[in-house]
Short mmCIF file of C-alpha atoms in Angstrom, two decimals:
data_model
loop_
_atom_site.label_atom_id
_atom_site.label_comp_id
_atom_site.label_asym_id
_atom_site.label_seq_id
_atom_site.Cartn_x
_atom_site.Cartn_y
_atom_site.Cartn_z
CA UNK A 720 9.73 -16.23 6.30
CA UNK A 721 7.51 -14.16 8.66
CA UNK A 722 4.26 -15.53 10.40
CA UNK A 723 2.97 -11.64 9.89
CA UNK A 724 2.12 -12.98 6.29
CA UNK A 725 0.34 -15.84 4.76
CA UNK A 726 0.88 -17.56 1.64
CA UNK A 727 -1.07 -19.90 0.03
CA UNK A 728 -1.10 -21.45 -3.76
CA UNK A 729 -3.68 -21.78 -5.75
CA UNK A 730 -2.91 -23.07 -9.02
CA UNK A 731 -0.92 -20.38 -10.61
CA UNK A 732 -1.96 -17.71 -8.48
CA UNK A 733 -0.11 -16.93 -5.28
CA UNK A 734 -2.45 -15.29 -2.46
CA UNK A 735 -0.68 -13.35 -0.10
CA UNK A 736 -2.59 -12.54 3.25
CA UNK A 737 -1.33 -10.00 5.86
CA UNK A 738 -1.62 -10.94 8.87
CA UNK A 739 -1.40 -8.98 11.80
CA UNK A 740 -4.34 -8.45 14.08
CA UNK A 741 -5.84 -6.63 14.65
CA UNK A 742 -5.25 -4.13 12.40
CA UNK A 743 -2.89 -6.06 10.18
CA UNK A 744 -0.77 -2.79 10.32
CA UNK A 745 3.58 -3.26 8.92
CA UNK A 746 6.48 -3.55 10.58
CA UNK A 747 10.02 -3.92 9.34
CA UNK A 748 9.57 -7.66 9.56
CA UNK A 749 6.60 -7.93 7.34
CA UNK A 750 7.84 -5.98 4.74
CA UNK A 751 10.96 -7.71 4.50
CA UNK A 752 8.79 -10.45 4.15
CA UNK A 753 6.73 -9.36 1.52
CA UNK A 754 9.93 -8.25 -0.33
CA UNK A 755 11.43 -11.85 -0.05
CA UNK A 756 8.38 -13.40 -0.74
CA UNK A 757 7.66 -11.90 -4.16
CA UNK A 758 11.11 -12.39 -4.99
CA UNK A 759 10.58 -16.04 -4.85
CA UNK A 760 6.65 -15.62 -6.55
CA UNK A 761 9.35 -14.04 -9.46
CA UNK A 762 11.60 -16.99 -9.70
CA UNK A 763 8.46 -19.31 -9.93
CA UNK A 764 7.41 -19.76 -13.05
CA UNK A 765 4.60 -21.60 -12.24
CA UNK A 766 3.18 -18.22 -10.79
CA UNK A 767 1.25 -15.70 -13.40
CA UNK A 768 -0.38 -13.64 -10.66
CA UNK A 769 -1.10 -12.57 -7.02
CA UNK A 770 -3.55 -11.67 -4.73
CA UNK A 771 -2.70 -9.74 -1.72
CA UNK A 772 -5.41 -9.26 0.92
CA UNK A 773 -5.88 -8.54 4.51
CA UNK A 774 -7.17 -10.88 7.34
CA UNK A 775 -10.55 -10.65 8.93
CA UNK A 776 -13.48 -8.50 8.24
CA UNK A 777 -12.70 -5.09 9.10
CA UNK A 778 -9.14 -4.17 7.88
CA UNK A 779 -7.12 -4.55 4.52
CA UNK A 780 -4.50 -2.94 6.55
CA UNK A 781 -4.04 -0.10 8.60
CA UNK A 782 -0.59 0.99 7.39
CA UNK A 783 2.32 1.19 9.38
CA UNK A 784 2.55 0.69 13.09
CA UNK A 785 2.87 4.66 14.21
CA UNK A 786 4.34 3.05 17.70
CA UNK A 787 7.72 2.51 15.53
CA UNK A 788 7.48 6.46 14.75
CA UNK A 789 6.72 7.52 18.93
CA UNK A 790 10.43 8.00 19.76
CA UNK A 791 10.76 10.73 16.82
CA UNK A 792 14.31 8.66 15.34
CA UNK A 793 15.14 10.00 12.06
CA UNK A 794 17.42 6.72 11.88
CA UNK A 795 14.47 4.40 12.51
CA UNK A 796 12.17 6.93 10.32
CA UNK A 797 14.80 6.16 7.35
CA UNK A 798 14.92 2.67 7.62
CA UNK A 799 11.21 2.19 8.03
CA UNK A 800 10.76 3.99 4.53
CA UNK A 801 13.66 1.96 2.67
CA UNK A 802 11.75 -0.56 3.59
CA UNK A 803 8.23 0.33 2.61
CA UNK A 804 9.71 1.66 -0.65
CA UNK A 805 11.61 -1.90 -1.40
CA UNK A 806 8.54 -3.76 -0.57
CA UNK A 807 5.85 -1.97 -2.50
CA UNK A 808 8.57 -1.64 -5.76
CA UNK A 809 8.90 -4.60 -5.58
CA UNK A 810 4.98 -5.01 -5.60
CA UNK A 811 4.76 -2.76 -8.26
CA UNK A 812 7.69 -4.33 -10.51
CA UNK A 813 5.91 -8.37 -10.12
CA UNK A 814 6.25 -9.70 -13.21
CA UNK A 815 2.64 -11.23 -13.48
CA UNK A 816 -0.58 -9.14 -12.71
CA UNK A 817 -1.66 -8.55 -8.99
CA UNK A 818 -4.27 -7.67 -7.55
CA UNK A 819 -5.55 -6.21 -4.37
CA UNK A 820 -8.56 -7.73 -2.39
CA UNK A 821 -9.58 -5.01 -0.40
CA UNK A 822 -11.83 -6.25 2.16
CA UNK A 823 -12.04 -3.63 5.11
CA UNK A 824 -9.69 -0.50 6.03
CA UNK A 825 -7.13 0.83 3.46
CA UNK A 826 -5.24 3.18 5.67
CA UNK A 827 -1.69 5.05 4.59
CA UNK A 828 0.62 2.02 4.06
CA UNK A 829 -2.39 0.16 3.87
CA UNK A 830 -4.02 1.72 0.70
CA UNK A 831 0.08 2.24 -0.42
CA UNK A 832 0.18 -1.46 -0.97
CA UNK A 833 -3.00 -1.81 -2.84
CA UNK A 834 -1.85 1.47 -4.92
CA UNK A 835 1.06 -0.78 -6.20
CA UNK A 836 -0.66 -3.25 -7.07
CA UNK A 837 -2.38 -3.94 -10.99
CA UNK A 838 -5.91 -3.55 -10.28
CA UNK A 839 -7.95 -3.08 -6.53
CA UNK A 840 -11.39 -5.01 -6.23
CA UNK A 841 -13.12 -2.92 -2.86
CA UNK A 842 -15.83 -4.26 -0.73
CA UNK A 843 -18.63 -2.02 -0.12
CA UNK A 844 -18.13 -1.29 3.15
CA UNK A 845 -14.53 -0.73 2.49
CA UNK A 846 -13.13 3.18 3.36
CA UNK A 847 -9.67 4.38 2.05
CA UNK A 848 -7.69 7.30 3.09
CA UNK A 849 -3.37 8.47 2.82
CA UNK A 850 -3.97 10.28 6.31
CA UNK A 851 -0.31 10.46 7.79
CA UNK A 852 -0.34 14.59 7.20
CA UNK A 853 -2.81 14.89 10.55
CA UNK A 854 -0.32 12.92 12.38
CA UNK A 855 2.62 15.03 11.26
CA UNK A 856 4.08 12.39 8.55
CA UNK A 857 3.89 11.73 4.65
CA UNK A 858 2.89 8.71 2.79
CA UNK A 859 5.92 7.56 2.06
CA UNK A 860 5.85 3.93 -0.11
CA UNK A 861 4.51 5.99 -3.35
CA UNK A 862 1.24 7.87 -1.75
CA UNK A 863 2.14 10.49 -3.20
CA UNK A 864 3.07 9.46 -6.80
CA UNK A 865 0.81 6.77 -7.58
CA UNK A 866 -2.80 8.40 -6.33
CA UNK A 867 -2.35 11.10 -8.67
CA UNK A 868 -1.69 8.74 -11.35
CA UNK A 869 -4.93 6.82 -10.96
CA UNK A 870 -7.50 10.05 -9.59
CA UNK A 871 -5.89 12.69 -11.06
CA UNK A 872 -4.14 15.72 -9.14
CA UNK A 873 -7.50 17.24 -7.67
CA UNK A 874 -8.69 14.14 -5.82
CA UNK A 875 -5.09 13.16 -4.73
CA UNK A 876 -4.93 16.60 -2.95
CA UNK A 877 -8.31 16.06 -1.47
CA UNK A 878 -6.97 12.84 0.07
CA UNK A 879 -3.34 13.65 0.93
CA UNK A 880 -3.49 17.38 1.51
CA UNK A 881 -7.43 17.37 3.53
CA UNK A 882 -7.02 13.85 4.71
CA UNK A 883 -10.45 13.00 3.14
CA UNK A 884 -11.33 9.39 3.51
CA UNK A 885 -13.23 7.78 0.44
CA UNK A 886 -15.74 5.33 0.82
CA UNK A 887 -15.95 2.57 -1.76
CA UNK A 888 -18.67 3.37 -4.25
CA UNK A 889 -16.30 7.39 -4.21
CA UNK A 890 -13.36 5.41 -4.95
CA UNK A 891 -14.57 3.74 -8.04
CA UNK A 892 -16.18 6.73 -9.23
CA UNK A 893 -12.73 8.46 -8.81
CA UNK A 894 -10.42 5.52 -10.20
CA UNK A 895 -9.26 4.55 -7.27
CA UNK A 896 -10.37 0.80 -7.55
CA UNK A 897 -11.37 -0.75 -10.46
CA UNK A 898 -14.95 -2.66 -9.35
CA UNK A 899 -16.93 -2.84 -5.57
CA UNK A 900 -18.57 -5.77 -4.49
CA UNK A 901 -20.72 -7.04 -1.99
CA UNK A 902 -18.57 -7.56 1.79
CA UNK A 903 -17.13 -10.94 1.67
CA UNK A 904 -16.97 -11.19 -1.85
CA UNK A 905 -14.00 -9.52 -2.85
CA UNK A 906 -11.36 -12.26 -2.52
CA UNK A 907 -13.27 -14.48 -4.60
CA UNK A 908 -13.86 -11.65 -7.26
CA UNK A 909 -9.91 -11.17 -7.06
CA UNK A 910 -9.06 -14.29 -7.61
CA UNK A 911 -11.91 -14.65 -10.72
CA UNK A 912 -9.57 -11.80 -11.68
CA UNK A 913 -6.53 -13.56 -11.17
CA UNK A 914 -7.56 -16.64 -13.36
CA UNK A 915 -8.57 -14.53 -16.02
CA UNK A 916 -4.96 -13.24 -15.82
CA UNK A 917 -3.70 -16.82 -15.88
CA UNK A 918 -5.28 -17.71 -18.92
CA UNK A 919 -2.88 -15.53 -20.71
CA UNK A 920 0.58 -15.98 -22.34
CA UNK A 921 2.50 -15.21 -19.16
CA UNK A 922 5.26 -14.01 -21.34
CA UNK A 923 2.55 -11.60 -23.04
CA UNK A 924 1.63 -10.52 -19.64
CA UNK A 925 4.86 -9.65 -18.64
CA UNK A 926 5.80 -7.71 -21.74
CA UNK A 927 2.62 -5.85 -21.69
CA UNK A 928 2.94 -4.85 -18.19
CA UNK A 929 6.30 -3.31 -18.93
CA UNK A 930 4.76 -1.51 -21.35
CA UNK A 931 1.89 -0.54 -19.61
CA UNK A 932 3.77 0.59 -16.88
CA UNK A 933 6.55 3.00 -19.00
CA UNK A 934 4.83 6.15 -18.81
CA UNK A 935 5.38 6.56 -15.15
CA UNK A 936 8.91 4.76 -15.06
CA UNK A 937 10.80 7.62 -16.72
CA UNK A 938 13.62 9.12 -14.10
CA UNK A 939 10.92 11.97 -12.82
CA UNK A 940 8.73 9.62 -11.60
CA UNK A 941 11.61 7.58 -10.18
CA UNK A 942 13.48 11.06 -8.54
CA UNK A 943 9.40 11.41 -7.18
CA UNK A 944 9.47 8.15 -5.08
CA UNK A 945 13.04 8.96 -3.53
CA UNK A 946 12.03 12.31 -2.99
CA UNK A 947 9.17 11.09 -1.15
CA UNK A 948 11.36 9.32 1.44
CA UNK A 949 13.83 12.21 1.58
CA UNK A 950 10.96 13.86 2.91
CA UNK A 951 9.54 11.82 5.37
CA UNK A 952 12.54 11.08 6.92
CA UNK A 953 13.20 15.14 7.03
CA UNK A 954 9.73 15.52 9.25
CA UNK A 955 11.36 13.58 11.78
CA UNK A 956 13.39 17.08 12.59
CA UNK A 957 10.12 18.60 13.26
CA UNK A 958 7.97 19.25 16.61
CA UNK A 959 4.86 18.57 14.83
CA UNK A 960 6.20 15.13 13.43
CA UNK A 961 6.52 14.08 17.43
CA UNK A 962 3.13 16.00 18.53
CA UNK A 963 1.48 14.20 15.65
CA UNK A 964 2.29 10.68 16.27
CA UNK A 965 2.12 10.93 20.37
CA UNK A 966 -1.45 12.82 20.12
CA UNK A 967 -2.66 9.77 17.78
CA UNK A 968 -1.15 7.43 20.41
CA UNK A 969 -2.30 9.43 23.55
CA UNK A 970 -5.99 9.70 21.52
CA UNK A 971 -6.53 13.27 21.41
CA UNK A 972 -6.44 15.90 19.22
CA UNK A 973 -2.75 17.58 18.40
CA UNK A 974 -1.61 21.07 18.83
CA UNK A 975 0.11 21.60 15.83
CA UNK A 976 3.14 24.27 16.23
CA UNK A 977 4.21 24.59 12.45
CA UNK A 978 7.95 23.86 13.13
#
């Protein structure tokens, strides 16, 4: 499949590890991969949930890597967000419950991917943000529908609009993640989760889920996440899209020129 992901069984939990050092950041070959993979997790029916989780101590994952956005290419900027937005739907539409170990860095795409999952366990020393605005992009793999949905408009704007980065103990306090736990611990709490999970009807699960999940299926919130790609792929015609990403390459700060 992709050696930028590992997958491991356990029981019937899949665990899903991303995998690229050192900031286990995605490419267009890991999300494929991730899109393939839960495909199959979906035609297994010995799997009722996953855990997805990053490798190492200090990152869940960065998001994507900006050195794919340096060139300013609308056509690679398009492609890049089909497929983020196939790969975190089809996160967000697994049938069984999944959950997101976050054990370091959740940065844009990073964060993204545990915003599609279920539920997010966050180690303490763990620090979230959706910061592609100060390098001249947009989340683009539902940033900008699904915060809002768990913290509420306010706090989403904080984060997407001021590029404030949230510790862990903020992000519970806003909804953001579900429980914090002591550094190394939250794999282990994910996958407590997990078996809890598995000791349901999976067909229960599933149907629940669906319902669960209705109020923000309806065709706005759909038109929102196409929309959101539209957009991205439309900063690509800016100078400030370019500045942004070469300034974050180049390590300095970027002269924005507001076209």
């Amino acid at each position: 499949m992709t050696d930028l992901l590992k997958y491991e069984q356990r029981g019937h939990i899949g665990l899903i590890t991303i995998h690229n050092p050192p900031a286990n950041t995605w490419n267009a070959e890991s999300l494929a991969g991730l899109k393939t993979l839960i495909e199959k997790l979906n035609a297994d029916r010995e799997i009722y949930a996953l855990v997805i989780t990053g490798d190492g101590e200090k990152f869940f994952s960065a998001g994507a890597d900006l050195n794919q956005f340096a060139a300013g290419d609308r056509a690679v900027a398009w492609e890049m967000s089909r497929l983020f937005g196939l790969a975190f739907e089809a996160l967000t539409d697994f049938r069984g419950v999944s959950i997101a170990a976050i054990n370091g860095y959740a940065m844009g795409g990073g964060l993204e991917c545990a915003l599609s999952c279920d539920l997010r366990v966050a180690e303490e020393q763990a620090q979230m943000a959706l910061p592609e605005a100060r390098v001249g992009l947009l989340p683009c793999a539902g940033g900008t529908q699904n915060l809002p949905w768990l913290v509420g408009e306010g706090w989403a704007k904080r984060m997407i609009l001021c590029g404030e980065r949230v510790t862990a103990a903020k992000a519970l306090e806003i909804g953001l993640v579900e429980e914090v736990v002591p550094k190394g611990q939250a794999l282990n709490r994910a996958l407590e989760l997990a078996e809890m999970a598995c000791q349901q009807s999976p067909s229960s699960i599933a149907s629940c889920k669906k319902l669960v999940m209705h109020a923000r299926t309806g065709s706005q919130h759909e038109q929102g996440w196409r929309l959101e790609r539209e957009l991205f792929v439309d900063l690509f015609a800016t100078e400030d899209q370019r500045e942004g990403v070469q300034a974050f390459l180049n390590k300095r700060t970027p002269e924005w020129k507001n076209r």
